[in-house]
Tab-separated table of C-alpha atoms in Angstrom:
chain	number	residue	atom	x	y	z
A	295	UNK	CA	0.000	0.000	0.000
A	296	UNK	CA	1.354	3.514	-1.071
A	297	UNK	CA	2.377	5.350	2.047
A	298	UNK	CA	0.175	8.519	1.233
A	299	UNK	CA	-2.692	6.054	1.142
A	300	UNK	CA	-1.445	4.297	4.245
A	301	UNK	CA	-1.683	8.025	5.881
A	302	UNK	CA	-5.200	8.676	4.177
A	303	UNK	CA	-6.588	5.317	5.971
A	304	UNK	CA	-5.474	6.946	9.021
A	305	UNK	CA	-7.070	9.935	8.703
A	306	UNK	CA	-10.100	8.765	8.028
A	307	UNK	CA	-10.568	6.398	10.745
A	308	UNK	CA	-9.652	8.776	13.269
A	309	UNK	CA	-11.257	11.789	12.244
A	310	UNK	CA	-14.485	10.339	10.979
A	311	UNK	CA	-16.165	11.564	14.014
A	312	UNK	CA	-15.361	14.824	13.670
A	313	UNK	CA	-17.660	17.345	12.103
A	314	UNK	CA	-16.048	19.236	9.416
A	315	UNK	CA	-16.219	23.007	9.185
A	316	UNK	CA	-18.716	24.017	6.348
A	317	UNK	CA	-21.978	25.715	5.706
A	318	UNK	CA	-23.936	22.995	5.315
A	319	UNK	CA	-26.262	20.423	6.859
A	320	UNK	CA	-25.460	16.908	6.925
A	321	UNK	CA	-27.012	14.187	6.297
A	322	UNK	CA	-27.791	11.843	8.626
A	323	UNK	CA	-27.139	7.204	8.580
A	324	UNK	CA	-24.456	4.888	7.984
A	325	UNK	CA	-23.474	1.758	6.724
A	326	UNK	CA	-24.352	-1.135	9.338
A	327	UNK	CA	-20.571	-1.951	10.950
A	328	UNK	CA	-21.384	-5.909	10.488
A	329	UNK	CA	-22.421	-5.762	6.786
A	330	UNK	CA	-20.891	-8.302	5.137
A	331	UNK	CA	-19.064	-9.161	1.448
A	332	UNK	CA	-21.109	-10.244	-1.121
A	333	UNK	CA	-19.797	-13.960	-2.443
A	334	UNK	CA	-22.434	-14.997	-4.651
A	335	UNK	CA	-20.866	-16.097	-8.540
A	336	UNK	CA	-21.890	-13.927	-10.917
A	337	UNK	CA	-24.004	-15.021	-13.794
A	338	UNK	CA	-22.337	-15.273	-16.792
A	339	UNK	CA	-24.495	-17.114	-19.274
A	340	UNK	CA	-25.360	-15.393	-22.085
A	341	UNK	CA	-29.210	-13.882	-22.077
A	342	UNK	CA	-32.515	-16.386	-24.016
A	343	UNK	CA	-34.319	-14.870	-26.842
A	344	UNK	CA	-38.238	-14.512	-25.898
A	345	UNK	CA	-39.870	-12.956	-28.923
A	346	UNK	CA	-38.989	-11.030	-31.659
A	347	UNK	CA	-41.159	-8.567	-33.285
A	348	UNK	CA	-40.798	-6.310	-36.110
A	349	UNK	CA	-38.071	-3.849	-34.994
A	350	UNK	CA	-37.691	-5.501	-31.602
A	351	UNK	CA	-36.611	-8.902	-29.670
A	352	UNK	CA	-37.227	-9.730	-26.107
A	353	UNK	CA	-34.676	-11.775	-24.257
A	354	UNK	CA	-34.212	-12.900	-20.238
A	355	UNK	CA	-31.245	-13.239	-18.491
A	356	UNK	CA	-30.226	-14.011	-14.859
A	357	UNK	CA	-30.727	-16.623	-12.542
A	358	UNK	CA	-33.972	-17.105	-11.399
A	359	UNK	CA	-35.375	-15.126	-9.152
A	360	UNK	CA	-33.123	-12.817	-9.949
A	361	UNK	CA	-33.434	-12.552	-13.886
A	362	UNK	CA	-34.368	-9.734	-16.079
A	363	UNK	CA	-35.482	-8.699	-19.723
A	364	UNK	CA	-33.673	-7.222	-21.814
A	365	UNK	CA	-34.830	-5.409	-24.758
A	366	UNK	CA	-33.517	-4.405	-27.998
A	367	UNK	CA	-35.195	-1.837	-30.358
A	368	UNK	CA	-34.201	-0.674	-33.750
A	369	UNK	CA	-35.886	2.071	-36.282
A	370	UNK	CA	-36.662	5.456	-35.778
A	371	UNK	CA	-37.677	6.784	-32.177
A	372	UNK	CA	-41.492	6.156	-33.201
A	373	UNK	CA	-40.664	2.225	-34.641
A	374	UNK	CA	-38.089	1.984	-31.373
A	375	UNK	CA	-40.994	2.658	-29.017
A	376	UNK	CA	-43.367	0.709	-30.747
A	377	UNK	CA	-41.289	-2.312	-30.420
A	378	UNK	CA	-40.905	-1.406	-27.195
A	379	UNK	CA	-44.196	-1.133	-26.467
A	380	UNK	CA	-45.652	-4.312	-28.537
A	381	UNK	CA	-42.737	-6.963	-26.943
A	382	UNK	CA	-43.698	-5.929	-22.921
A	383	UNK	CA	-47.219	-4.736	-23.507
A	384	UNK	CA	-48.444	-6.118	-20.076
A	385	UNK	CA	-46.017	-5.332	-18.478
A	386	UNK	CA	-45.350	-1.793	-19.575
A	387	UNK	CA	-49.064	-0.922	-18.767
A	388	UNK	CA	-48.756	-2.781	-15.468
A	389	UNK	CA	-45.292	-0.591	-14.766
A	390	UNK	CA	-47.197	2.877	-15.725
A	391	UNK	CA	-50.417	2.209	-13.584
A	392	UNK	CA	-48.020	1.017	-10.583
A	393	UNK	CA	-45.908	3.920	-10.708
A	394	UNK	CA	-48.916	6.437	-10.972
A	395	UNK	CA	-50.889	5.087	-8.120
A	396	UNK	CA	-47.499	5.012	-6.160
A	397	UNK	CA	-47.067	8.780	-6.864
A	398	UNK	CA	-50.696	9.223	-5.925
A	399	UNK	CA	-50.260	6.969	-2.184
A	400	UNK	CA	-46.868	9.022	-1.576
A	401	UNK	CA	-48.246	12.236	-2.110
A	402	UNK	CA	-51.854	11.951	-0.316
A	403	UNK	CA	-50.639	9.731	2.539
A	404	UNK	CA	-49.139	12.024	5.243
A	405	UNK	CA	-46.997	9.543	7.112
A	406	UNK	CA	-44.491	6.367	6.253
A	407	UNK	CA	-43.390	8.378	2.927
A	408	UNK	CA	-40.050	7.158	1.216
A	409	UNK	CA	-40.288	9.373	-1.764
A	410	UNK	CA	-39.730	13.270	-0.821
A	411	UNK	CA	-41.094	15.456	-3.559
A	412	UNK	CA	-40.540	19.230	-4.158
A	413	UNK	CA	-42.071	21.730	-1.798
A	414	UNK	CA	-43.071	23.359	-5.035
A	415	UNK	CA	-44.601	20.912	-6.569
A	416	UNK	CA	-46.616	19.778	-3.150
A	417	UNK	CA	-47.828	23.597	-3.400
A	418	UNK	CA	-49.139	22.808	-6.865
A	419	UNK	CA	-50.481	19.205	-6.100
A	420	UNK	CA	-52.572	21.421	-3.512
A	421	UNK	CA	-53.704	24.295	-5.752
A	422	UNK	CA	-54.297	22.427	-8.930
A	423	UNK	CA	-54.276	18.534	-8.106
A	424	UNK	CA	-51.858	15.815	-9.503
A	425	UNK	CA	-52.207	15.834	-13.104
A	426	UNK	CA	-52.373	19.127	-13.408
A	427	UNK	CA	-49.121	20.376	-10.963
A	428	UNK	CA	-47.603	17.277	-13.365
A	429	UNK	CA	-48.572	19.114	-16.795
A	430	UNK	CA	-47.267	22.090	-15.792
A	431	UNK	CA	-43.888	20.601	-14.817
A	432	UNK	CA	-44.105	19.388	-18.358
A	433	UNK	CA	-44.674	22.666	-19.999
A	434	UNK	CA	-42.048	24.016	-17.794
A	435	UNK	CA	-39.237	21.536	-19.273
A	436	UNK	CA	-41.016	20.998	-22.712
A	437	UNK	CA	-39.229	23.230	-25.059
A	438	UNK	CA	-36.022	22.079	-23.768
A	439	UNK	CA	-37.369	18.268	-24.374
A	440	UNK	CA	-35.727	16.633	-27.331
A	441	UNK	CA	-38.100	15.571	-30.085
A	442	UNK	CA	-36.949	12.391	-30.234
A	443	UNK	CA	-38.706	12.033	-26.772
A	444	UNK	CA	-41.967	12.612	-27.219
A	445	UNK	CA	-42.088	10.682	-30.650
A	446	UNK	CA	-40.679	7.157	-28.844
A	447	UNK	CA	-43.421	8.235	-25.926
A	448	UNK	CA	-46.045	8.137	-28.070
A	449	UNK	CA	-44.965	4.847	-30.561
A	450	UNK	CA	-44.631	2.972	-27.254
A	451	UNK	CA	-47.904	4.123	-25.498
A	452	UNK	CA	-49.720	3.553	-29.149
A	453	UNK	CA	-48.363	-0.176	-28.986
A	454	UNK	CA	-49.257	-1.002	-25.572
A	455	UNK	CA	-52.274	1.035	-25.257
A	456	UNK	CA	-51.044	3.330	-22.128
A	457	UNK	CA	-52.578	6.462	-22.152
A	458	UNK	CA	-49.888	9.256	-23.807
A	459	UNK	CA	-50.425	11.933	-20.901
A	460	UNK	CA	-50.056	9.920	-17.977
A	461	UNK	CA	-46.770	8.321	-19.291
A	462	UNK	CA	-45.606	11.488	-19.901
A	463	UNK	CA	-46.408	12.711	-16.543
A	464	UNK	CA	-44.680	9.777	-14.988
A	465	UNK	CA	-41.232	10.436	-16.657
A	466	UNK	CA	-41.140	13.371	-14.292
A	467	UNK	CA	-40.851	11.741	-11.056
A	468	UNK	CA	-36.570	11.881	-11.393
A	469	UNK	CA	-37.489	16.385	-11.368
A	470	UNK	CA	-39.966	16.045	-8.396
A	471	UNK	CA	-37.394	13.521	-5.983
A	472	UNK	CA	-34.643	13.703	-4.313
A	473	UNK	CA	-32.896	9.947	-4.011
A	474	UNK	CA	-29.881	8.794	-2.475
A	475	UNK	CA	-26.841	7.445	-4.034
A	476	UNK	CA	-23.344	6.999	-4.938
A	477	UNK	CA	-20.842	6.531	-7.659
A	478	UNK	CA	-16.896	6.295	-8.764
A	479	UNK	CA	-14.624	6.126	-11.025
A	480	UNK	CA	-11.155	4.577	-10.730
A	481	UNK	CA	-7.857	3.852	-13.464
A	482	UNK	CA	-4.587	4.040	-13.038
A	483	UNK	CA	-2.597	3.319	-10.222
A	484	UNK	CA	-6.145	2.017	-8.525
A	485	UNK	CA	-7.115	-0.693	-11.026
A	486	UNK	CA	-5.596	-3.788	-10.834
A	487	UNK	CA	-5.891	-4.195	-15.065
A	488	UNK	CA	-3.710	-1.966	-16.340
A	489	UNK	CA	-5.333	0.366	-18.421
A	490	UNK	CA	-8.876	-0.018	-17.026
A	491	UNK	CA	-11.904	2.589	-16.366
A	492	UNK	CA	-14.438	1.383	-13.798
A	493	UNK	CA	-17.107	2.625	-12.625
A	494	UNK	CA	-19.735	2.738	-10.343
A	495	UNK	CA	-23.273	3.433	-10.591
A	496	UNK	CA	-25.706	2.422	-7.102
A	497	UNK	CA	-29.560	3.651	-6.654
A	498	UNK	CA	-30.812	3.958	-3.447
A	499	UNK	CA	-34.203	5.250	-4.094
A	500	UNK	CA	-37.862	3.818	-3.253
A	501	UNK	CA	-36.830	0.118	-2.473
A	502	UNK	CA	-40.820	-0.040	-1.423
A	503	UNK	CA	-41.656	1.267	-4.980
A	504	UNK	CA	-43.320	-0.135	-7.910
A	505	UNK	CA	-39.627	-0.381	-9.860
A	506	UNK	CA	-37.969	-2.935	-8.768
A	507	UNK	CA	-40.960	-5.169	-9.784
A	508	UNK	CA	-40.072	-3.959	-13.858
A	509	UNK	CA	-36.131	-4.291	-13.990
A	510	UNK	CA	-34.902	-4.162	-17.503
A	511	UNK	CA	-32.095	-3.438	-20.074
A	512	UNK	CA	-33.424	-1.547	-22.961
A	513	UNK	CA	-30.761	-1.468	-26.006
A	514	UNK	CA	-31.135	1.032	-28.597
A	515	UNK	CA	-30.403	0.633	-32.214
A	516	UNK	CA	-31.205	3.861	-34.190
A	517	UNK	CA	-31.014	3.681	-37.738
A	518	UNK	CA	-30.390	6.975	-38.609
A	519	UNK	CA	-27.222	8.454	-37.587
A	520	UNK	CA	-29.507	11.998	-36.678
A	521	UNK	CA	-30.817	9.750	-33.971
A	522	UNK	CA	-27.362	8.942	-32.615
A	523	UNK	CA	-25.576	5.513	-32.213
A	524	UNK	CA	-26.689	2.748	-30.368
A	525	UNK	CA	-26.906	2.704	-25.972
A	526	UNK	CA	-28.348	0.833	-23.380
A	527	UNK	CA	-30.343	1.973	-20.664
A	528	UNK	CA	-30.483	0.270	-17.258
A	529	UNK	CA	-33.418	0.666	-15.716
A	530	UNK	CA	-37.512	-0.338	-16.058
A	531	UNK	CA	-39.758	-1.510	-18.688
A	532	UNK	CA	-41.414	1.635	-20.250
A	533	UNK	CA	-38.895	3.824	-19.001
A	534	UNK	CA	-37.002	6.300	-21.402
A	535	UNK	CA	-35.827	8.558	-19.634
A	536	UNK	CA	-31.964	7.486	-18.391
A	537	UNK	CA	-30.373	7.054	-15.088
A	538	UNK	CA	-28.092	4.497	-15.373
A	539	UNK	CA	-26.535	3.327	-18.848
A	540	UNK	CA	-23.921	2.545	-20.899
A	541	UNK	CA	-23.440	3.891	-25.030
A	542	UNK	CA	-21.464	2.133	-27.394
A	543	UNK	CA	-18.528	4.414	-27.667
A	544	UNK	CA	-17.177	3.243	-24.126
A	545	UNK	CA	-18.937	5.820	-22.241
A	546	UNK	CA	-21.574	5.622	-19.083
A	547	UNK	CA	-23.054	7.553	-16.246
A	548	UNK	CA	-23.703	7.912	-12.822
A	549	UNK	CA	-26.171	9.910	-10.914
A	550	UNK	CA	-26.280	11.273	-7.150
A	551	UNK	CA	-29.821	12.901	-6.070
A	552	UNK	CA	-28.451	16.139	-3.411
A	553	UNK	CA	-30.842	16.707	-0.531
A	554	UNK	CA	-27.763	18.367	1.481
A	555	UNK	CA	-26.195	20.854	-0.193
A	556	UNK	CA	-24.083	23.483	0.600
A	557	UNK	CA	-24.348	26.805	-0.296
A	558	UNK	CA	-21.496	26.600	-3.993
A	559	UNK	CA	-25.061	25.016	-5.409
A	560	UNK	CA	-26.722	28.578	-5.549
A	561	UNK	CA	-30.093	27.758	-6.818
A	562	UNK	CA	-32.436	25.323	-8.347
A	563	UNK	CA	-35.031	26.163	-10.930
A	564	UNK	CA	-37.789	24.003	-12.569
A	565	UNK	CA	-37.268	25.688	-15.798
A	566	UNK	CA	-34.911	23.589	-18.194
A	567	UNK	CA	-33.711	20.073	-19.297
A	568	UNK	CA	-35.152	17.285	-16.900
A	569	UNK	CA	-31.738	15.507	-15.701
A	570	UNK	CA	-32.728	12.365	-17.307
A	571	UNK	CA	-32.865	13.565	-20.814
A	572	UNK	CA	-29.825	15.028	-20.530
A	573	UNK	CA	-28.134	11.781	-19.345
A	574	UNK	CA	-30.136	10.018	-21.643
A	575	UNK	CA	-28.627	12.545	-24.639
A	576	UNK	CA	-25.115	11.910	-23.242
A	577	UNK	CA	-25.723	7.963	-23.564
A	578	UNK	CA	-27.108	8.583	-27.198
A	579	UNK	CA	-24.990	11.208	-29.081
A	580	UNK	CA	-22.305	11.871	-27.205
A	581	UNK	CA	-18.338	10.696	-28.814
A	582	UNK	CA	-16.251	12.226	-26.001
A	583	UNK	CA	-15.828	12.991	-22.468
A	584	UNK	CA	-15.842	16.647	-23.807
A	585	UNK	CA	-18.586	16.576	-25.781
A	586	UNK	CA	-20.480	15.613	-22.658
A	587	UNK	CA	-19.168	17.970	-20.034
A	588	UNK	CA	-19.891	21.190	-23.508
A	589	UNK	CA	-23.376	19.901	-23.239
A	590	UNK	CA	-23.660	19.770	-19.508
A	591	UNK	CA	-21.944	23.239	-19.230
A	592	UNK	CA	-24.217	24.812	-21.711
A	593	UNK	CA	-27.473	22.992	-20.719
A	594	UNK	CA	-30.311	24.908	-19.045
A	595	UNK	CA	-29.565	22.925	-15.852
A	596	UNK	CA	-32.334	22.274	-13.056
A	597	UNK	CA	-32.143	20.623	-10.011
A	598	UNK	CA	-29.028	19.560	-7.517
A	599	UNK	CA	-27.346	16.550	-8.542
A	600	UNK	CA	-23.975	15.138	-8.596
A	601	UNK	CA	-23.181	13.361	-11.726
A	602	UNK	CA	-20.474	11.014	-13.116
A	603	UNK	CA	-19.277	10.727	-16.634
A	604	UNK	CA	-16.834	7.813	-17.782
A	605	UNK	CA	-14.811	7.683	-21.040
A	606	UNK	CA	-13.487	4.335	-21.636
A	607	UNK	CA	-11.186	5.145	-25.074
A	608	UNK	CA	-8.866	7.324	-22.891
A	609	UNK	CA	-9.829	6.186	-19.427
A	610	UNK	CA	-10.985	9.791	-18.419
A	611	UNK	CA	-13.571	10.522	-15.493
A	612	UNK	CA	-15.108	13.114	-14.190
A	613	UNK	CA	-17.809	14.522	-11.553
A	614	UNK	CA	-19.710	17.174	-11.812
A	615	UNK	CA	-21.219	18.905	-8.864
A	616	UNK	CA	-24.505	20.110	-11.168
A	617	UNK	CA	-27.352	22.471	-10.544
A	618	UNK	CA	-29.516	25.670	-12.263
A	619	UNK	CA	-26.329	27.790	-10.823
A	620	UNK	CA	-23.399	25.708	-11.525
A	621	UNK	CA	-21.476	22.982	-13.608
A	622	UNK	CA	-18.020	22.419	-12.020
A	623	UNK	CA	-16.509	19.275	-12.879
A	624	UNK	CA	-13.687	17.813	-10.473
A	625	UNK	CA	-11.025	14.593	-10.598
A	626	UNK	CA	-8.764	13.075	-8.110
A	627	UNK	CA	-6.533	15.928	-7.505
A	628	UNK	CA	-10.027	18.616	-7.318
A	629	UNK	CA	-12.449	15.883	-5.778
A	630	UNK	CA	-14.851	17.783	-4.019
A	631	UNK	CA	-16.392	18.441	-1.539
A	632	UNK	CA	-13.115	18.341	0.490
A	633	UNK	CA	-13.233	17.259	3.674
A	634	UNK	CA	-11.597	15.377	6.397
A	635	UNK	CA	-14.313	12.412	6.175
A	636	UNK	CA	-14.127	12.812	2.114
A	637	UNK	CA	-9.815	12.397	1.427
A	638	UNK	CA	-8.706	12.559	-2.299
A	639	UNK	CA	-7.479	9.384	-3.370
A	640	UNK	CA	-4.763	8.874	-6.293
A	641	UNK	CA	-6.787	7.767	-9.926
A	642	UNK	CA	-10.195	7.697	-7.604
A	643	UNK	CA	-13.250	10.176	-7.618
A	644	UNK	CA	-16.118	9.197	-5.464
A	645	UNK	CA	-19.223	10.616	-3.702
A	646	UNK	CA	-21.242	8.837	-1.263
A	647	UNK	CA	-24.838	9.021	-0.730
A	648	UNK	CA	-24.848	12.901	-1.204
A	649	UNK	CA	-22.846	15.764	-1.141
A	650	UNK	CA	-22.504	16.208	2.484
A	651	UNK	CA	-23.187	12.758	4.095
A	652	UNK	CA	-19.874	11.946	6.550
A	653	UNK	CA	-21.400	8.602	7.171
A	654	UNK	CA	-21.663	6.594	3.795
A	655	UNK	CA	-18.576	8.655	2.183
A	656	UNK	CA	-15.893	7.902	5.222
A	657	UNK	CA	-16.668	4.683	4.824
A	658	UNK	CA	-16.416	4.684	1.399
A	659	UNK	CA	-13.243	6.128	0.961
A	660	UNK	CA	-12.059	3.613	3.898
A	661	UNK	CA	-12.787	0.386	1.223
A	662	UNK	CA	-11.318	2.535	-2.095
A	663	UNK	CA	-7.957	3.092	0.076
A	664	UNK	CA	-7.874	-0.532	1.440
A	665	UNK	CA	-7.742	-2.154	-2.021
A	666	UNK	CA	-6.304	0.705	-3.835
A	667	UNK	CA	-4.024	-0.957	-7.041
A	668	UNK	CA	-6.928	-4.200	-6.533
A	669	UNK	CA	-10.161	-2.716	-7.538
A	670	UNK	CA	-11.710	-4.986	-10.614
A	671	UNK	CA	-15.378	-5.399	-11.588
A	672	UNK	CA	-15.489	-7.932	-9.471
A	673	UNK	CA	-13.905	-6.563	-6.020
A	674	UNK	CA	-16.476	-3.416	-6.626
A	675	UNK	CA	-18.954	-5.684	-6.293
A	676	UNK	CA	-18.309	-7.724	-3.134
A	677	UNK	CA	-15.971	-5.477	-1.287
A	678	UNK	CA	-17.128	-2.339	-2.062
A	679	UNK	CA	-20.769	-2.102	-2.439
A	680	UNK	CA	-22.305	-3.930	0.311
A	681	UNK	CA	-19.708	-2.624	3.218
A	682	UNK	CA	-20.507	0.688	1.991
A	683	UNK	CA	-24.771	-0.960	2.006
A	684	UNK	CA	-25.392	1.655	-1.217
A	685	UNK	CA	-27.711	0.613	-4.220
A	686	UNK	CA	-30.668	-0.512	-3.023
A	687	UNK	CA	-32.687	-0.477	-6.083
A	688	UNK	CA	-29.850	-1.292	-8.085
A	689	UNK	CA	-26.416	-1.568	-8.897
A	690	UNK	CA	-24.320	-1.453	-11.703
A	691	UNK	CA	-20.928	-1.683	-12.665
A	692	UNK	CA	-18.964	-0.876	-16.014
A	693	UNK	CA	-15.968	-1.597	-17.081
A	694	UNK	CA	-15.677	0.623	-19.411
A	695	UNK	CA	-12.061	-0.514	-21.485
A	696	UNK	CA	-13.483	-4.310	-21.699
A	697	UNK	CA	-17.093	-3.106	-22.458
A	698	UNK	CA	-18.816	-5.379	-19.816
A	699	UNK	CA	-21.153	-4.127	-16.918
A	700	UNK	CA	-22.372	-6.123	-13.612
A	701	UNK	CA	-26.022	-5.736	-13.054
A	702	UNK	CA	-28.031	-6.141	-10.185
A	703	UNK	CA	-31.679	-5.388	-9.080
A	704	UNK	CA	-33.475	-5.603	-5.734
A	705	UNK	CA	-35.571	-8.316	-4.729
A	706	UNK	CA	-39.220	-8.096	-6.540
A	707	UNK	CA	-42.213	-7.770	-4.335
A	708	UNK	CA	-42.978	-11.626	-5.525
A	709	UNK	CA	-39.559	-13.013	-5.206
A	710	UNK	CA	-37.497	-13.960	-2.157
A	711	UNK	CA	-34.058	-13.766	-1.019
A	712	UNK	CA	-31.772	-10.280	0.017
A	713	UNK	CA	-33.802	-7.635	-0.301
A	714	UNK	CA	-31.306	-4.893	-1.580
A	715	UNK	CA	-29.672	-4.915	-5.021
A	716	UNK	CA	-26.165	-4.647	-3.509
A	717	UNK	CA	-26.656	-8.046	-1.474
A	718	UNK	CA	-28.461	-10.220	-4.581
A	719	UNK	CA	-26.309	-12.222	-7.627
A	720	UNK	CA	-24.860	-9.816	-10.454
A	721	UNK	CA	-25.460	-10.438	-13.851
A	722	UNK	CA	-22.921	-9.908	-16.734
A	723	UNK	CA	-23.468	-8.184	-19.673
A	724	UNK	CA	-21.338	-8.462	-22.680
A	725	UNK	CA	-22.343	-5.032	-24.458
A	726	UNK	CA	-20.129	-5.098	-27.475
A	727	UNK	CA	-22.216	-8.500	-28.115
A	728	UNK	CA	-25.355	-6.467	-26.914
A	729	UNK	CA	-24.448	-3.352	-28.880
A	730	UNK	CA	-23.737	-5.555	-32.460
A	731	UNK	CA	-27.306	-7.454	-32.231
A	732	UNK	CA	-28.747	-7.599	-35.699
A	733	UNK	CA	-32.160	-6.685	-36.161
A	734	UNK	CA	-34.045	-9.913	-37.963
A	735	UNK	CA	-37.290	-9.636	-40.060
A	736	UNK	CA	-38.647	-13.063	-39.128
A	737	UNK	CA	-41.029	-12.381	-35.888
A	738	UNK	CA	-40.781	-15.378	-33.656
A	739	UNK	CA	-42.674	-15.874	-30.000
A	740	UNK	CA	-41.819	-18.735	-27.413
């Protein structure tokens, strides 16, 4: 172990119980002190074709309970949702209704809430009522909307039969929330591949939710170069928007919600891109690290956020500390926020659970120093993940030079086993494989 290392360790541990000097509040939890490594193999077999449909196939991967579909789509964004929406019909209705009557239960009922929306938008749920505080959150972010959007929206909701409005309105729960999560990026001297970029994605959001009952991989395949190249985003079935993902020019992202800021945020506003079409736009047209962090910089930005951005061609990585105020992006030698319970760490940038949370990030940064020069895929996984107890909802993990990801979801609400994504079996993806699947005209079902 490198001896500046040795002394971060140190530092750490004994001044984790300090409170740093800053003009923020903290949030509050930890990781459990027992929490254990998770063992379990991965799975590795390659995913089984369902159905195919013009412009679509369906395939499931995993090991029982905890398998998952994934979904490729090819065409124009209209054709690509159509597929979409024709291969997981049931489903995709099922997933819409859920999530709506979810929104509905968290909003009305005053007590045992796990999603915390907006104080605005409570103040317009109370003026104007539901769909009509969620209609004007879509006028507010319409104009900044790609097209592309709204024309996948409605070939999906025309295939499946989902009413266009409300699945519109549900694609703005990411604006309304405020989740819970943490990320990394590591090369260099902290990869034990030379060469490598890994990184880390983990959701901790509403683990009582509707979501983790619709885990899927939908892979894009636009035809048209003005539609961008092919991606994959992790997430739900009928979901478009993009939190988690990887694009098929080595790149991926991460995604922190901020409920404790400090003050170098400035201001939120409601007025601009929602965060998950701009993630989703990274994933789809972006070519370069700096192509992203231009169209993050000049975006009409909304709320707080901490984001992550991996390049895999030159193993670059950056955060970005992100809000209607501000864009600054940081790496290991400008990892913020500095503090004593957040050290820098050589080739490393990480954030824990939020921007001010001394609990999750200390301990953290305690498992990136100890295997510092170790950290694969793999070690993420069991070493780092479930000490640190972050990704609830899900997990993933890219390696971004080798193309592969780890992928896992949280136990169903009809399956058994760990509840939390972080303590369940990972799944590997091959997405150069997933990224070359050809399109086939013959429509088959199983």
């Amino acid at each position: 172990m490198y001896t500046m290392l040795s002394g971060v360790f140190v530092m750490v541990t004994l001044l984790s119980v300090l409170v740093p000097l800053t003009d923020g509040a903290y949030c509050s939890g930890w990781p459990d002190p027992t929490a254990q490594p998770n063992l379990q193999a991965i799975y590795t077999d390659p995913p089984q074709l369902v159905q195919t449909v013009q412009n679509g196939k369906h395939y499931r991967v995993g090991n029982g309970q905890d398998a998952f579909d994934i979904v490729h789509v090819w065409g124009d964004p209209y054709d690509m949702g159509f597929a979409h929406g024709t291969l997981m019909k049931d489903k995709a209705k099922q997933m819409i209704d859920d999530v709506w009557k979810y929104m509905e239960d968290q909003i009305i009922e005053p007590i045992n809430k796990t999603i915390h929306f907006q104080g605005w938008f409570l103040k317009d749920v109370a003026d104007f009522g539901l769909d009509a505080a969620l209609d004007l959150e879509l006028l507010a972010t319409q104009r900044h909307t790609g097209l592309y959007f709204f024309e996948e929206a409605k070939g999906l909701t025309d295939a499946a039969g989902i009413d266009l409005k409300k699945f519109l309105r549900i694609h703005m729960i990411g604006e309304l929330t405020k989740g819970s999560c943490s990320m990394m990026g590591s090369w260099g001297s902290a990869v034990e591949v030379p060469g490598s970029l890994l990184q880390l994605r983990a959701l901790d959001w509403a683990i009582d939710g509707p979501f983790k009952d619709y885990p899927q991989v939908t892979v894009y395949h636009p035809t048209n170069t003005s539609n961008g190249h092919a991606f994959a985003n992790f997430g739900w079935t009928a979901w478009i928007g993009s939190i988690t993902g990887m694009s098929s020019q080595q790149m991926a992202i991460s995604e922190i919600g901020v409920s404790f800021p400090d003050k170098s945020f400035g201001s939120e506003s409601r007025f601009g891109v929602p965060f998950t079409f701009l993630l989703r736009d990274i994933l789809q047209f972006d070519t370069t690290l700096n192509h992203s962090l231009d169209r993050i910089t000049n975006a009409p930005r909304t709320c707080d956020l901490i984001l992550g951005v991996g390049d895999g061609k030159d193993q670059s990585f950056r955060g970005i500390q992100y809000s209607a105020s501000v864009a600054n992006f940081y790496t290991d030698t400008t990892q913020e926020p500095e503090a004593v319970w957040h050290p820098r760490i050589p080739d490393t940038v990480y954030n824990g659970m939020d921007w001010l949370c001394p609990g999750y990030s200390e301990v953290l940064a305690r498992q990136l120093v100890l295997y510092h020069g170790q950290l694969t895929p793999e070690l993420i996984v069991s070493h780092i993940v479930p000490i640190v107890q972050t990704g609830n909802v899900l997990v993933a993990v890219y390696d971004l030079t080798q193309n592969v990801a780890l992928l896992s979801n949280a136990r169903a609400s009809y399956e058994t086993g760990a509840k939390n994504a972080y303590d369940r079996q990972y799944v590997r993806l091959n997405m150069t494989r997933l990224f070359e699947e050809q399109a086939t005209a013959t429509v088959v079902s199983t």
